[in-house]
mmCIF file of C-alpha atoms in Angstrom:
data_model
loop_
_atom_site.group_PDB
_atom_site.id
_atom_site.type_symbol
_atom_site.label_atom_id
_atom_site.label_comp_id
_atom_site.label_asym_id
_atom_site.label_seq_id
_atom_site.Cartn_x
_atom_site.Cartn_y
_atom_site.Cartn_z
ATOM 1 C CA UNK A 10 -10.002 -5.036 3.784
ATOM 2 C CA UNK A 11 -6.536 -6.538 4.130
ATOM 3 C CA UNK A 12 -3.427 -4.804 2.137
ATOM 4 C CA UNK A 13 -0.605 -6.497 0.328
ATOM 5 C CA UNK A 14 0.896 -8.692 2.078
ATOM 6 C CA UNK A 15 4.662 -10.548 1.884
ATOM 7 C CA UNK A 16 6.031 -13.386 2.996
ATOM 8 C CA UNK A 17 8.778 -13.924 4.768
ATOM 9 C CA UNK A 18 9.215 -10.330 6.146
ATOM 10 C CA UNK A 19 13.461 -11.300 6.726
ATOM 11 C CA UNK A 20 14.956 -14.126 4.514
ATOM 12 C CA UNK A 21 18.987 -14.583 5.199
ATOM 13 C CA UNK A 22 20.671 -16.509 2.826
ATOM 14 C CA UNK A 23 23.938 -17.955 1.975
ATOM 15 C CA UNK A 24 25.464 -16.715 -1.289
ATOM 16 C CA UNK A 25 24.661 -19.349 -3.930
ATOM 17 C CA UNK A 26 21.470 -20.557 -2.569
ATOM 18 C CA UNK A 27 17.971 -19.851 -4.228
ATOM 19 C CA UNK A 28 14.936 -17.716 -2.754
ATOM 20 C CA UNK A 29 11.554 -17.293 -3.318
ATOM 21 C CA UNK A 30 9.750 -14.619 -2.261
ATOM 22 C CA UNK A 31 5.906 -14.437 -2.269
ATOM 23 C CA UNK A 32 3.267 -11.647 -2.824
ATOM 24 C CA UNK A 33 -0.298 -11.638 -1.954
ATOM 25 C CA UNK A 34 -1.776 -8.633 -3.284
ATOM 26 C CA UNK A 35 -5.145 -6.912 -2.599
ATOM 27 C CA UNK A 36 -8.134 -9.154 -3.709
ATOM 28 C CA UNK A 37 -9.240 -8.626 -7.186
ATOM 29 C CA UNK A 38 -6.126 -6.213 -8.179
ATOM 30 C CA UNK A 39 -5.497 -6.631 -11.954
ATOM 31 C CA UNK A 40 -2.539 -5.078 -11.620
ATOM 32 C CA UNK A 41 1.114 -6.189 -9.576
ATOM 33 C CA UNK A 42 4.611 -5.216 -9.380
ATOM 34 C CA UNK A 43 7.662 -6.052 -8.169
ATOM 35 C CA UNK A 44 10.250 -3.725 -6.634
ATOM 36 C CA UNK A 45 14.023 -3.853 -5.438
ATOM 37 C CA UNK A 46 14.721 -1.350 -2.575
ATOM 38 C CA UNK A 47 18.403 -1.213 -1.694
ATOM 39 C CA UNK A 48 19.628 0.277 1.308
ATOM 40 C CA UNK A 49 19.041 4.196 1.892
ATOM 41 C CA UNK A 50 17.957 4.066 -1.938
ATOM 42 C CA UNK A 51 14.721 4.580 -3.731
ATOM 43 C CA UNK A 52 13.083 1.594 -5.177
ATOM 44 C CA UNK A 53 13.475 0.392 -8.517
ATOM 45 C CA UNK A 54 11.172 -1.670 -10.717
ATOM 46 C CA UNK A 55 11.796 -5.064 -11.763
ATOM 47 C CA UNK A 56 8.555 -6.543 -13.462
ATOM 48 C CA UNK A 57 4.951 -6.086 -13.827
ATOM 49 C CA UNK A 58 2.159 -8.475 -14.436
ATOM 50 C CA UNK A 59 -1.520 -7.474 -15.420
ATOM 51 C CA UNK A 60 -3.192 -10.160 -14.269
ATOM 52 C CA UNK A 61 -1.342 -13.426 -15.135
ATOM 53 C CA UNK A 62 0.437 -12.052 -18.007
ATOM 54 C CA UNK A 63 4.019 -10.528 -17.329
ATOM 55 C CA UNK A 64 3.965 -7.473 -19.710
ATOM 56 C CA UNK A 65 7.071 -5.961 -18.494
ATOM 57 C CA UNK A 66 10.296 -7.663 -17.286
ATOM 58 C CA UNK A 67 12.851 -5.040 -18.359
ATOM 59 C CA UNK A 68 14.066 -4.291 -14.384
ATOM 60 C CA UNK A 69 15.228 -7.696 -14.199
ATOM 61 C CA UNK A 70 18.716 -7.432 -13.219
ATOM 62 C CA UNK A 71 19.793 -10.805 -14.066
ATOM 63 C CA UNK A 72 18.706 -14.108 -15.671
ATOM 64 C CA UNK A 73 18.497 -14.758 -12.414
ATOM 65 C CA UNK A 74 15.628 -13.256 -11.115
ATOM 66 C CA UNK A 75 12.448 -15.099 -11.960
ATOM 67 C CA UNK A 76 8.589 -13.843 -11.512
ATOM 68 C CA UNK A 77 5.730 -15.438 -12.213
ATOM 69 C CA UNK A 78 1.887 -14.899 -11.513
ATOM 70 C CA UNK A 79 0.255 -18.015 -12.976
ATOM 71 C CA UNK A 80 -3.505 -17.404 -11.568
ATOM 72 C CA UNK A 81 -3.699 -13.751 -11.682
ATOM 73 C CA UNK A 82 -3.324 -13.532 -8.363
ATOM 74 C CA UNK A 83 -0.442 -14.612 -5.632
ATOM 75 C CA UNK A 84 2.929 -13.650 -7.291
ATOM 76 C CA UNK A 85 6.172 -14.867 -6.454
ATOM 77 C CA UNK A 86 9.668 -13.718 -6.785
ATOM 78 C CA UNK A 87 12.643 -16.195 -7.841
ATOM 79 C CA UNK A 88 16.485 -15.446 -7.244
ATOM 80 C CA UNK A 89 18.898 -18.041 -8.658
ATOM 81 C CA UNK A 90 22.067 -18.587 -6.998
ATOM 82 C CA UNK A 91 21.948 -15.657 -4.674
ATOM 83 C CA UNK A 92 24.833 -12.701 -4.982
ATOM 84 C CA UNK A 93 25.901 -10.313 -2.237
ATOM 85 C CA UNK A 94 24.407 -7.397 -4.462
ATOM 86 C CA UNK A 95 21.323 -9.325 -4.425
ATOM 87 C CA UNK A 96 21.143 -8.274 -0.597
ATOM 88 C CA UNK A 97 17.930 -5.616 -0.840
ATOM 89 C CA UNK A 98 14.500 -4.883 0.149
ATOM 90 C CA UNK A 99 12.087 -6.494 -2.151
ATOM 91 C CA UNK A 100 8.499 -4.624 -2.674
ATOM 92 C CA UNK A 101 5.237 -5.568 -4.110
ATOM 93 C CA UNK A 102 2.599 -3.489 -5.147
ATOM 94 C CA UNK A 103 -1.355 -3.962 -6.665
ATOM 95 C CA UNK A 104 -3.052 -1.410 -8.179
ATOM 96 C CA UNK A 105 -7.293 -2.155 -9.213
ATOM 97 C CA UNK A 106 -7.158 -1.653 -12.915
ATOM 98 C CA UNK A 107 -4.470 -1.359 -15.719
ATOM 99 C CA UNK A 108 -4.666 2.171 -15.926
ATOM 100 C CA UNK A 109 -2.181 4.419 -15.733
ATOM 101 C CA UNK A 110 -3.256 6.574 -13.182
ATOM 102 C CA UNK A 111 -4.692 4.075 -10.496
ATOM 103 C CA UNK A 112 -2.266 3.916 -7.278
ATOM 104 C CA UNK A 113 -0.112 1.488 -6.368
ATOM 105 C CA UNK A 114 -0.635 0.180 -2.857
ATOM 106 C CA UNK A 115 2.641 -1.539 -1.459
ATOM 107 C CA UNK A 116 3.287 -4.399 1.231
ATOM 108 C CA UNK A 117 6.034 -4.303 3.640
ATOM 109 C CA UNK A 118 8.418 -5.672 1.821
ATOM 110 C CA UNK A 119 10.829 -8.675 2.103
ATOM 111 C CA UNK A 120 14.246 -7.728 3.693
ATOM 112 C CA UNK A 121 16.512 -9.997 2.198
ATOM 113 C CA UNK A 122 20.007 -10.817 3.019
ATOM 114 C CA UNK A 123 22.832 -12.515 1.281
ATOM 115 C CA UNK A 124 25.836 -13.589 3.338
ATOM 116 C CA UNK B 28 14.747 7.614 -19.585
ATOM 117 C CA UNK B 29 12.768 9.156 -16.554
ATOM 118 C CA UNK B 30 14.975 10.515 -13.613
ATOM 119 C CA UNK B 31 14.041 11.514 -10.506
ATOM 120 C CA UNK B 32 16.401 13.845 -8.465
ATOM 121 C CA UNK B 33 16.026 14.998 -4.819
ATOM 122 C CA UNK B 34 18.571 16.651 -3.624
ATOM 123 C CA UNK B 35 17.653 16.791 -0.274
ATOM 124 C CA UNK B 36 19.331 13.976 2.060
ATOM 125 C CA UNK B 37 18.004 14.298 5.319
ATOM 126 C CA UNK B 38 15.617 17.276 6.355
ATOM 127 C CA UNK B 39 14.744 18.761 9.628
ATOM 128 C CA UNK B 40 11.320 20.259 11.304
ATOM 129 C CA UNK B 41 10.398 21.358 14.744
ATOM 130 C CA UNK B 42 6.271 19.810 15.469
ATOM 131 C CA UNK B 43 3.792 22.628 14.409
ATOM 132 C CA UNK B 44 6.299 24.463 11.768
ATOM 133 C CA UNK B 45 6.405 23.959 7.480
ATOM 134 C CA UNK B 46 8.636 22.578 5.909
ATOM 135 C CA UNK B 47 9.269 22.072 1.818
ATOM 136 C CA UNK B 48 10.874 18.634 0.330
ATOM 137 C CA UNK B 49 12.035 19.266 -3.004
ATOM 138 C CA UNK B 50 11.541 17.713 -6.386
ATOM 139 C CA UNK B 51 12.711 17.554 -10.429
ATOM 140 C CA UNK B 52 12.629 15.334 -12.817
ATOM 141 C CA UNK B 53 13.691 14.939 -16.486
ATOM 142 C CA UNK B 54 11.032 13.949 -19.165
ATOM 143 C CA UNK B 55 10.105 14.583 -23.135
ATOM 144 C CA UNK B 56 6.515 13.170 -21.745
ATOM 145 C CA UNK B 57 3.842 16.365 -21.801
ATOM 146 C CA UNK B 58 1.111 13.890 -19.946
ATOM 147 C CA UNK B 59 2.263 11.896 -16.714
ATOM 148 C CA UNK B 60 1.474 11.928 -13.048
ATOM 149 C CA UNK B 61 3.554 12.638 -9.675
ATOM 150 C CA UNK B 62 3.511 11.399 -6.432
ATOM 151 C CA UNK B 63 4.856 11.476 -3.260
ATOM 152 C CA UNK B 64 5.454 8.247 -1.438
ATOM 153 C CA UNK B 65 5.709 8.580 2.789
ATOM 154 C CA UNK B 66 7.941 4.843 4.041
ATOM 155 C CA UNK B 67 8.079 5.244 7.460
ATOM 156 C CA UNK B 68 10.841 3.250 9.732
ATOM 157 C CA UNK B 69 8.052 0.356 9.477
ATOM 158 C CA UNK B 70 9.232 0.233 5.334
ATOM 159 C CA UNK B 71 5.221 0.015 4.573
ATOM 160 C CA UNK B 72 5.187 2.633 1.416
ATOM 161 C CA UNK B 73 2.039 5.320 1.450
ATOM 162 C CA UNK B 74 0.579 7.309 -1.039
ATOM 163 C CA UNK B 75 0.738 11.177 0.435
ATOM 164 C CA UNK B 76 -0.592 12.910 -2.756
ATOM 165 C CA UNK B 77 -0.715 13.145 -6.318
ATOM 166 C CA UNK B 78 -0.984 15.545 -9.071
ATOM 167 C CA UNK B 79 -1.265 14.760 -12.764
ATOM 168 C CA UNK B 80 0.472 16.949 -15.158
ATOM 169 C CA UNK B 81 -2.441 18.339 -17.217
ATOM 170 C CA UNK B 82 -4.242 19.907 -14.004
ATOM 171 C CA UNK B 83 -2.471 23.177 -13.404
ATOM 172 C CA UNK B 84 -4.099 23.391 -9.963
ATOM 173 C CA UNK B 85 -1.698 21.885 -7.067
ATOM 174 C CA UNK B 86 -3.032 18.887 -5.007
ATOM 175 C CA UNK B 87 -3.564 19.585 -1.768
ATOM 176 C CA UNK B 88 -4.640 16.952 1.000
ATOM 177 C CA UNK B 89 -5.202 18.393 4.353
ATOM 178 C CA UNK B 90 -1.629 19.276 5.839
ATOM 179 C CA UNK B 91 -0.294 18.252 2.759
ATOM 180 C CA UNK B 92 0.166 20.133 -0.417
ATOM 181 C CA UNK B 93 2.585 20.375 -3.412
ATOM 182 C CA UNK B 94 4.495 23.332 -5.665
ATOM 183 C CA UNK B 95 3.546 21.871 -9.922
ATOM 184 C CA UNK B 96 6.076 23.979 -11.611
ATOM 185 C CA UNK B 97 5.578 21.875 -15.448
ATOM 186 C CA UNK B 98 7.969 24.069 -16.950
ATOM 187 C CA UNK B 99 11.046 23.916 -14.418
ATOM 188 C CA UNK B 100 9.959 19.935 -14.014
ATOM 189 C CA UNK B 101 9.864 20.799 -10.103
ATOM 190 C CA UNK B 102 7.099 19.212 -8.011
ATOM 191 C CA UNK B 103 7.999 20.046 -3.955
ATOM 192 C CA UNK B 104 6.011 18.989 -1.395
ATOM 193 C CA UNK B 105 5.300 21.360 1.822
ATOM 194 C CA UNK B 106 3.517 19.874 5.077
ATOM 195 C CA UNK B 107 2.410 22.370 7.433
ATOM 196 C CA UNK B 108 1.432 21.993 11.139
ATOM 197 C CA UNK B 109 4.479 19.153 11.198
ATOM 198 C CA UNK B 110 3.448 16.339 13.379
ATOM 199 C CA UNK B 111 5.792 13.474 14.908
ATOM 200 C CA UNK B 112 3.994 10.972 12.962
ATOM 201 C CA UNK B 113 5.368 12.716 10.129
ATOM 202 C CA UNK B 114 8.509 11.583 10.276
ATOM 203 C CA UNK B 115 9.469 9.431 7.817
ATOM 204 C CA UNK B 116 11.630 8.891 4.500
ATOM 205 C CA UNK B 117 9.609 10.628 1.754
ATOM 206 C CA UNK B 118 10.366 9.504 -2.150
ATOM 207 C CA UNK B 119 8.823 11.574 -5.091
ATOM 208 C CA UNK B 120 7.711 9.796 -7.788
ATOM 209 C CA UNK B 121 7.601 9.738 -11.740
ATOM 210 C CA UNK B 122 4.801 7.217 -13.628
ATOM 211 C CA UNK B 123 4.131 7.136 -17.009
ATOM 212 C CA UNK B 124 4.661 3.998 -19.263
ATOM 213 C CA UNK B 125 3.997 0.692 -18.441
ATOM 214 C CA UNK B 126 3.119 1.921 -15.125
ATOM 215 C CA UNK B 127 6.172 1.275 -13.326
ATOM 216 C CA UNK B 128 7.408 4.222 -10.881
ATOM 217 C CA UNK B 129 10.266 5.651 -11.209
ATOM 218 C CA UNK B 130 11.629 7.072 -7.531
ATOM 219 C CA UNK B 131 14.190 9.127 -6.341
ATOM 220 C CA UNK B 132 16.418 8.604 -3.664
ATOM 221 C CA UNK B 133 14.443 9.971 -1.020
ATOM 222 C CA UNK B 134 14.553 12.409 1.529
ATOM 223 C CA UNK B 135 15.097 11.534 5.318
ATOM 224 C CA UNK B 136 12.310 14.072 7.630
ATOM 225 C CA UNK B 137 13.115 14.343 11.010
ATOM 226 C CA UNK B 138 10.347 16.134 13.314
ATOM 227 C CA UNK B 139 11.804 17.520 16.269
ATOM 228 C CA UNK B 140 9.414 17.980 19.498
#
């Protein structure tokens, strides 16, 4: 079946405008998370929603950064007034059930950059 | 708070050898799980393996198989038989609460033919 997909793949920017980036995870996935990758780094989490509820928000850099999940299914990242340092690679991730253990299965990612 | 420390930058293989990417982390947590992460150049992120920390037996998947040292909090992956497909940036992996990942910085694996 298909993976997680993203959308746009590359979003350029100019500082002080607002993004949105969107997430389609795996059909059915209860759970999704959000990601910021910046360069040569590891990611880092920013939020996680089991189904539409957001149950964790805490890697939110900023007031910012907005998520929201309202059907349980398609999830979409907000940026506010776009910063420089905002400039990253931004990764979603499903995984089946709430558990702990289940894997997370990631899309490509949206490259995004703020000039 | 989890860390996740690899202290390896950028690694090097020639096809058909072993090599080892290594691993610690810091945690009070007795019950968690590991992973390894492959991202190649493509930025897709793939599960390689995973070992929970109450099985003392190491995960092994095919050419793929980790070192579980609970006590030193070391978890190092070794891939035998290196292939150029294997090339890619590998991230270790820490998940326990909430179910958010904690990474490290990655190691770079280049497979030389």
């Amino acid at each position: 079946g298909a993976g997680v997909s993203q959308s746009p793949r590359y979003k350029v920017a100019k500082r002080g405008q607002d993004v949105a980036l969107r997430c389609d995870p795996i059909s059915g996935h209860v759970s999704l998370f959000w990601y910021q990758q910046a360069l040569g780094q590891g990611p880092e989490f920013l939020t996680y929603f089991q189904n539409e509820a957001q149950l964790d928000k805490s890697g939110l850099p900023s007031d910012r950064f907005f998520a929201e999940r309202p059907e349980g299914s398609v999830s979409t990242l907000k940026i506010q007034r776009t910063q420089q340092e905002d400039s990253a690679v931004y990764l979603c991730a499903s995984s089946p059930t709430d558990e702990v253990h289940n894997e997370q299965f990631f899309g490509p990612g949206t490259r995004l950059t703020v000039l | 708070a989890q860390t996740v420390t690899q202290s390896q930058p950028e690694m090097s293989v020639q096809e058909a050898e072993t090599v080892t990417l290594s691993c610690t982390y810091d945690t009070s947590e007795s019950d968690y799980y590991l992973f390894w992460y492959k991202q190649p150049p493509s930025r897709q992120m793939i599960l390689v393996i995973r070992q929970e920390a109450y099985k003392q037996q190491n995960a092994t998947e095919n050419r793929f198989s980790v070192n579980f040292q609970k006590a030193a909090k070391s978890f190092s992956l070794k891939i035998s038989d290196s292939q150029l497909g294997d090339a890619a940036m590998y991230f270790c992996a820490y998940l326990r609460y909430g179910n958010k990942l904690v990474f490290g910085a990655g190691t770079i694996l280049r497979v030389k033919s």
